[in-house]
CSV table of C-alpha atoms in Angstrom, one decimal:
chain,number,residue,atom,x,y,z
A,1,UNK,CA,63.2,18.3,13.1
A,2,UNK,CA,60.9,19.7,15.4
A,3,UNK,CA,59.9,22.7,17.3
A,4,UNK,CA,62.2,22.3,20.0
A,5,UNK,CA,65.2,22.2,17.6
A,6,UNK,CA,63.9,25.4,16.4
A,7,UNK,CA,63.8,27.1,19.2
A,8,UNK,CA,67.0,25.7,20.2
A,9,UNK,CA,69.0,27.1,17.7
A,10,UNK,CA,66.8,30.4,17.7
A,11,UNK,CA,68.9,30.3,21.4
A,12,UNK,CA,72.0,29.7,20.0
A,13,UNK,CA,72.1,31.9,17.3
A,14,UNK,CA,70.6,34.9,20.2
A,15,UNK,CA,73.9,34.0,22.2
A,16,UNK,CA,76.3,34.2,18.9
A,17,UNK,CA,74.9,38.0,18.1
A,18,UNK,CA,75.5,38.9,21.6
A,19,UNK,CA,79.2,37.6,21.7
A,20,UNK,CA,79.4,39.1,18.6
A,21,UNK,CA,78.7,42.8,19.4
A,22,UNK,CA,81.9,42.4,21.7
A,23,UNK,CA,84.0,40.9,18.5
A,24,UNK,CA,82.3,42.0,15.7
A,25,UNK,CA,85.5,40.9,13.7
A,26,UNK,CA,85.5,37.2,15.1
A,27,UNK,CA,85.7,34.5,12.1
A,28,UNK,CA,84.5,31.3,13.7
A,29,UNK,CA,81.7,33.6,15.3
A,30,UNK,CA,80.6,34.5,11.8
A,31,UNK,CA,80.7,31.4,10.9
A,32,UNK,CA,78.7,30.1,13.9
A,33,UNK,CA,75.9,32.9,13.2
A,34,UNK,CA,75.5,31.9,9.0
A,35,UNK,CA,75.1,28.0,10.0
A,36,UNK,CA,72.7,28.7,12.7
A,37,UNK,CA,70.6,31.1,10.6
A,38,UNK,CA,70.4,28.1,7.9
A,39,UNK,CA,69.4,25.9,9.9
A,40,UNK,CA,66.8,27.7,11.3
A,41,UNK,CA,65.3,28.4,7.9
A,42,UNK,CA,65.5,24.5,7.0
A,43,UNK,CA,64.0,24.1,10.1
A,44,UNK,CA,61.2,26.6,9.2
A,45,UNK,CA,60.4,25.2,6.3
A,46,UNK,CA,60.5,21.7,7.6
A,47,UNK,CA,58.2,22.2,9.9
A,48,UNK,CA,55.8,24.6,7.4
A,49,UNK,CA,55.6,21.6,4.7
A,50,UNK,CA,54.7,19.0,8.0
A,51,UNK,CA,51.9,21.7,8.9
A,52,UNK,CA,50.6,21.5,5.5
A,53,UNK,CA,50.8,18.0,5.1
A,54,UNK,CA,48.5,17.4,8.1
A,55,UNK,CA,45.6,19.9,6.9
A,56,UNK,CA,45.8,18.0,3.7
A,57,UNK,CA,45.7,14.8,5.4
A,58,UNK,CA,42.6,16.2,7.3
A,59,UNK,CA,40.5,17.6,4.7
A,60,UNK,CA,40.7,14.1,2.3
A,61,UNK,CA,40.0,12.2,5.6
A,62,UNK,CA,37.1,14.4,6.6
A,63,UNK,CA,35.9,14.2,2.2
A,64,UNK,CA,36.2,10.7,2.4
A,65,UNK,CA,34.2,10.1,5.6
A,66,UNK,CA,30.8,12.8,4.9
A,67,UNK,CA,28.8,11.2,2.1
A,68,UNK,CA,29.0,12.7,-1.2
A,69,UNK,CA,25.1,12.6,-1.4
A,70,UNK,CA,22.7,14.1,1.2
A,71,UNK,CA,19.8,11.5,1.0
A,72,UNK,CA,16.4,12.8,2.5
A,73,UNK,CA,13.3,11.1,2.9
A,74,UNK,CA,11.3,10.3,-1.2
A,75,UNK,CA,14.9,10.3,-2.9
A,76,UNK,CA,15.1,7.5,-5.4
A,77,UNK,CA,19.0,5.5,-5.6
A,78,UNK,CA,19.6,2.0,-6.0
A,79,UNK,CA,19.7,-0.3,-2.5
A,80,UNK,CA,21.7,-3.4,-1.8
A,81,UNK,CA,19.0,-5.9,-1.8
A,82,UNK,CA,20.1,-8.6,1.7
A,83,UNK,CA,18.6,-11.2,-0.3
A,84,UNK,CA,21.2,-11.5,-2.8
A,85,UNK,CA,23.2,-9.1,-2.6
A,86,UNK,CA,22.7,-7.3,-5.9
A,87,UNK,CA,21.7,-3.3,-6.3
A,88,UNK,CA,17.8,-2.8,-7.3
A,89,UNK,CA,16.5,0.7,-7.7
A,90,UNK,CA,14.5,1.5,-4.9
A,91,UNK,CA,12.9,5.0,-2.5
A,92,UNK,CA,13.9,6.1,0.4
A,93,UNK,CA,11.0,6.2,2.9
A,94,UNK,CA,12.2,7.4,6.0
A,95,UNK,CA,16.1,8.4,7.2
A,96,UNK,CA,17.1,7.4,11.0
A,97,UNK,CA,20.1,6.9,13.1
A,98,UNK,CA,22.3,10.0,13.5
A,99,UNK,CA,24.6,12.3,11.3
A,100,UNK,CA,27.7,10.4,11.2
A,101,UNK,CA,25.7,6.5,10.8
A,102,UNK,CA,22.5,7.5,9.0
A,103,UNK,CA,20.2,4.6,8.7
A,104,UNK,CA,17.5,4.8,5.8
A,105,UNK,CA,14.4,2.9,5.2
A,106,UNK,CA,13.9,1.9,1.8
A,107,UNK,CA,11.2,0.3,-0.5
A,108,UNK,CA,12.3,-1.4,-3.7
A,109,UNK,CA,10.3,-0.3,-6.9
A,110,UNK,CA,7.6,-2.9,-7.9
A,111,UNK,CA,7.8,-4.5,-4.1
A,112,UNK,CA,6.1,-3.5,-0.9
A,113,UNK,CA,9.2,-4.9,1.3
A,114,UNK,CA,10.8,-2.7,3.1
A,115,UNK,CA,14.8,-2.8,4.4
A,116,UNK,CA,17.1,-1.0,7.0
A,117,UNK,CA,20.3,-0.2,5.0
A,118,UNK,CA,23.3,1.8,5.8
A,119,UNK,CA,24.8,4.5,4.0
A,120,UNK,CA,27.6,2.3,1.9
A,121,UNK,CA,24.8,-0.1,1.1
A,122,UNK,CA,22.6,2.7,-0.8
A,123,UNK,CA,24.2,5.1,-3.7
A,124,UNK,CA,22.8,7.4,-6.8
A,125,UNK,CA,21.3,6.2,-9.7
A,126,UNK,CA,22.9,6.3,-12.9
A,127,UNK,CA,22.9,8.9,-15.5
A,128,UNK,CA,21.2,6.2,-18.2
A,129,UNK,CA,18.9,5.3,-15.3
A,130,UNK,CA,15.6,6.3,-17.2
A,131,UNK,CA,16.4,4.1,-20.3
A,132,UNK,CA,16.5,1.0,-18.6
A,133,UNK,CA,13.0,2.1,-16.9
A,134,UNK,CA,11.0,0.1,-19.6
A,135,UNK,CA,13.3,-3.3,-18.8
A,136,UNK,CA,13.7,-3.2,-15.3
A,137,UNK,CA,15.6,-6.0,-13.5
A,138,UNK,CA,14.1,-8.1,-11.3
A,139,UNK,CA,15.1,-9.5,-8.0
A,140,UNK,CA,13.5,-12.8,-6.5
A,141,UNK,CA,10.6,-13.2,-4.3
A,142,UNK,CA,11.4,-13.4,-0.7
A,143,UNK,CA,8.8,-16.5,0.6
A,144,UNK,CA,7.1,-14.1,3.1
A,145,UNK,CA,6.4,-11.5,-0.7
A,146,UNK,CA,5.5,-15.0,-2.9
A,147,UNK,CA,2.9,-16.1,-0.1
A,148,UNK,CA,1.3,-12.6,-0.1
A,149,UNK,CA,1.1,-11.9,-3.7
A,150,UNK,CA,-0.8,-15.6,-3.7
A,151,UNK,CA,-2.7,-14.4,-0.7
A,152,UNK,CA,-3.8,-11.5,-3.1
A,153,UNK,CA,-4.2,-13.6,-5.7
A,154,UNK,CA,-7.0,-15.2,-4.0
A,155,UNK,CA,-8.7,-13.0,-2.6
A,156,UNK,CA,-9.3,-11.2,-5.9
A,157,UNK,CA,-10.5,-14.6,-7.7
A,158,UNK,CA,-12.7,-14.9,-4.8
A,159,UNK,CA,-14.3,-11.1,-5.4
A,160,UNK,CA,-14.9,-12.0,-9.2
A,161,UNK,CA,-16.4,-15.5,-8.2
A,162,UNK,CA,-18.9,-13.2,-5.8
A,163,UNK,CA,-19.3,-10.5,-8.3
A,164,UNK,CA,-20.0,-13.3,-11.2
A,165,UNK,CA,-22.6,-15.3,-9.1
A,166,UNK,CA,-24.9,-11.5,-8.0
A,167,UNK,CA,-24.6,-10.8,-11.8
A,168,UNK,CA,-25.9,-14.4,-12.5
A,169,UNK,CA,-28.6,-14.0,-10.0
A,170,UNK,CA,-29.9,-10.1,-11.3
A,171,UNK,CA,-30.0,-11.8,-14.5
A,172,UNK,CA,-32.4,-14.9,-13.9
A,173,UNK,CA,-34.5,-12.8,-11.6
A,174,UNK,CA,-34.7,-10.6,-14.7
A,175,UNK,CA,-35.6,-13.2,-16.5
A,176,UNK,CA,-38.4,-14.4,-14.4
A,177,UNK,CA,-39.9,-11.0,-14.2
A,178,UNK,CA,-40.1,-10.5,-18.2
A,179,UNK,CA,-41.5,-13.6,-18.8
A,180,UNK,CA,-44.3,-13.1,-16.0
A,181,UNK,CA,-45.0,-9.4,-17.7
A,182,UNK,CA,-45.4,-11.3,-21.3
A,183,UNK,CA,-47.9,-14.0,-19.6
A,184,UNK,CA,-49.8,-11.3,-18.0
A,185,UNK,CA,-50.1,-9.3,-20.8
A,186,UNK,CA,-51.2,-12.4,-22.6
A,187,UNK,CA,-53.9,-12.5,-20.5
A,188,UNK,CA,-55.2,-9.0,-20.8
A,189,UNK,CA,-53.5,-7.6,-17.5
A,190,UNK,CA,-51.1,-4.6,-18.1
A,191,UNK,CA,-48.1,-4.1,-15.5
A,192,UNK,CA,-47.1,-0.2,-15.5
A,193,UNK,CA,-43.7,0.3,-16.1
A,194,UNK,CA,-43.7,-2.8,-18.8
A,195,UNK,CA,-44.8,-1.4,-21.5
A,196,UNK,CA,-42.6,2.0,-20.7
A,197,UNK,CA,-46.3,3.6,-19.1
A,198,UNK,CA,-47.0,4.6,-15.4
A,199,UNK,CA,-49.8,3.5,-13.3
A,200,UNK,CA,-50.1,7.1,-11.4
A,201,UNK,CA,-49.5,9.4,-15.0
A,202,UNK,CA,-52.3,11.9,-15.4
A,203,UNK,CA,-54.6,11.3,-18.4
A,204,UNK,CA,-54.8,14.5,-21.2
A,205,UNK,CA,-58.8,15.3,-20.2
A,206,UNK,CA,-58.9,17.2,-17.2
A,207,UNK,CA,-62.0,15.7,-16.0
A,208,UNK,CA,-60.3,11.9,-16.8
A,209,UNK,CA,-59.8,9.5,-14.3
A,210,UNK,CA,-57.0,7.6,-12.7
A,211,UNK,CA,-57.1,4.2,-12.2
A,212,UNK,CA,-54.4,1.0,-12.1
A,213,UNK,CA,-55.2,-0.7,-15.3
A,214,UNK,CA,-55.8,-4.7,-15.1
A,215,UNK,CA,-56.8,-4.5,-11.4
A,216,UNK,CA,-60.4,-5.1,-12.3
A,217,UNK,CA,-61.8,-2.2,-10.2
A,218,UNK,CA,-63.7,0.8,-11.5
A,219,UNK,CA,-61.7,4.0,-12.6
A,220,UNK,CA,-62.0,6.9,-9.6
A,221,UNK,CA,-64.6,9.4,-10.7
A,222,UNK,CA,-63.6,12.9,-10.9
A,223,UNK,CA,-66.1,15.1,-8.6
A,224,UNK,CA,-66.3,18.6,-9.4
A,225,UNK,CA,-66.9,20.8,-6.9
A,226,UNK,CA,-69.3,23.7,-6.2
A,227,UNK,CA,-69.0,27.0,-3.9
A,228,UNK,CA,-70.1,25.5,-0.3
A,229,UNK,CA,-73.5,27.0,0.7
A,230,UNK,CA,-74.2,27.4,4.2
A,231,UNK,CA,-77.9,26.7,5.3
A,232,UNK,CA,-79.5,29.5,7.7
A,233,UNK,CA,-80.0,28.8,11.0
A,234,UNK,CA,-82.5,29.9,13.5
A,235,UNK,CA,-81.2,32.8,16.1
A,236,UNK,CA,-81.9,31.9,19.9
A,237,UNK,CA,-84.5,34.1,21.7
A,238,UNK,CA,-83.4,36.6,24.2
């Protein structure tokens, strides 16, 4: 049943009334009138139930197809790793693409890969998510992540290696200098700075003298001066 039965026997049952305000007594008329009126209710009601069928139909098709989670850009969820095909937990960097095919860039935790996933290839994490924190599962290198971690790998044994042979090198020129210090002082020369005293500190007697002790020269004698006098002179003559 449709509308146009409706409608059709709406027509039909119009035409009956008419006929009968004429023959108000007529049996088969009456008859006529109470099967058309029935059928237009099952008819109704038919076409009510279809009408409600279809929104139902619309609203589970429209829940099914907008994601029940709105993922933004720093969310964490678990990804479906390409490699393998398992789900690792992993953040969401960046969301692309448009409303109804969102594409999202993701990073998996402990790896500095990134992936272009869609939205059925990304979901929540689960409730027990933060006990499994301290044993996390790992997924496997891809070769392009095991040749940079050894590239890393290297270039941090090479830092140490440079650090190691500077530190060698401060210590032996350390070395040298202490032992020159001891031989000087050995022979009566004392290096400032050695023996925790400096070559420019100022002596307790004001009128003592400052000197660099070892160099063999005389200490610098402290002249104490006078109020300047000025000689007279003679005046020119007019």
């Amino acid at each position: 049943m449709d509308t146009t039965d409706l409608e059709t026997y709406q027509v039909q049952l119009s035409q009956v009334e008419l006929a009968l305000q004429t023959d108000t007594e007529n049996a088969e008329l009456l008859s006529l009138r109470s099967e058309l009126q029935e059928l237009i209710s099952l008819t109704q009601q038919s076409l009510a139930q279809a009408a409600s069928s279809s929104r139902t139909d619309s609203v589970r098709k429209t829940a099914n197809s907008t994601p029940s989670h709105t993922w933004t850009a720093g969310s964490d969820c678990l990804a479906k790793y390409s490699g393998d095909g398992n789900w690792y937990p992993a953040r969401i960097t960046s969301v692309g693409g448009s409303a109804e095919n969102p594409v999202y860039s993701i990073m998996f935790k402990g790896y500095n890969t990134t992936e272009l996933i869609k939205g059925s290839e990304i979901k929540a994490l689960p409730a027990n998510h933060q006990e499994k924190v301290s044993a996390p599962s790992k997924r496997k290198l891809t070769k392009a992540e095991d040749e940079e971690r050894d590239r890393k790998k290297k270039r941090n044994e090479k830092k140490l290696e440079v650090k190691a042979a500077k530190a060698k090198e401060q210590l032996a020129k350390q070395a040298t200098w202490q032992k020159f210090a001891k031989k000087s002082e050995k022979k009566g020369v004392h290096i400032a700075g050695v023996a925790g005293t400096s070559i420019f500190k100022t002596p307790d007697n004001p009128l003592g003298r400052v000197g660099v002790t070892g160099s063999g020269k005389g200490m610098t004698e402290v002249a104490i001066r006078g109020k300047h006098k000025f000689a007279p002179t003679d005046e020119p003559n007019a």
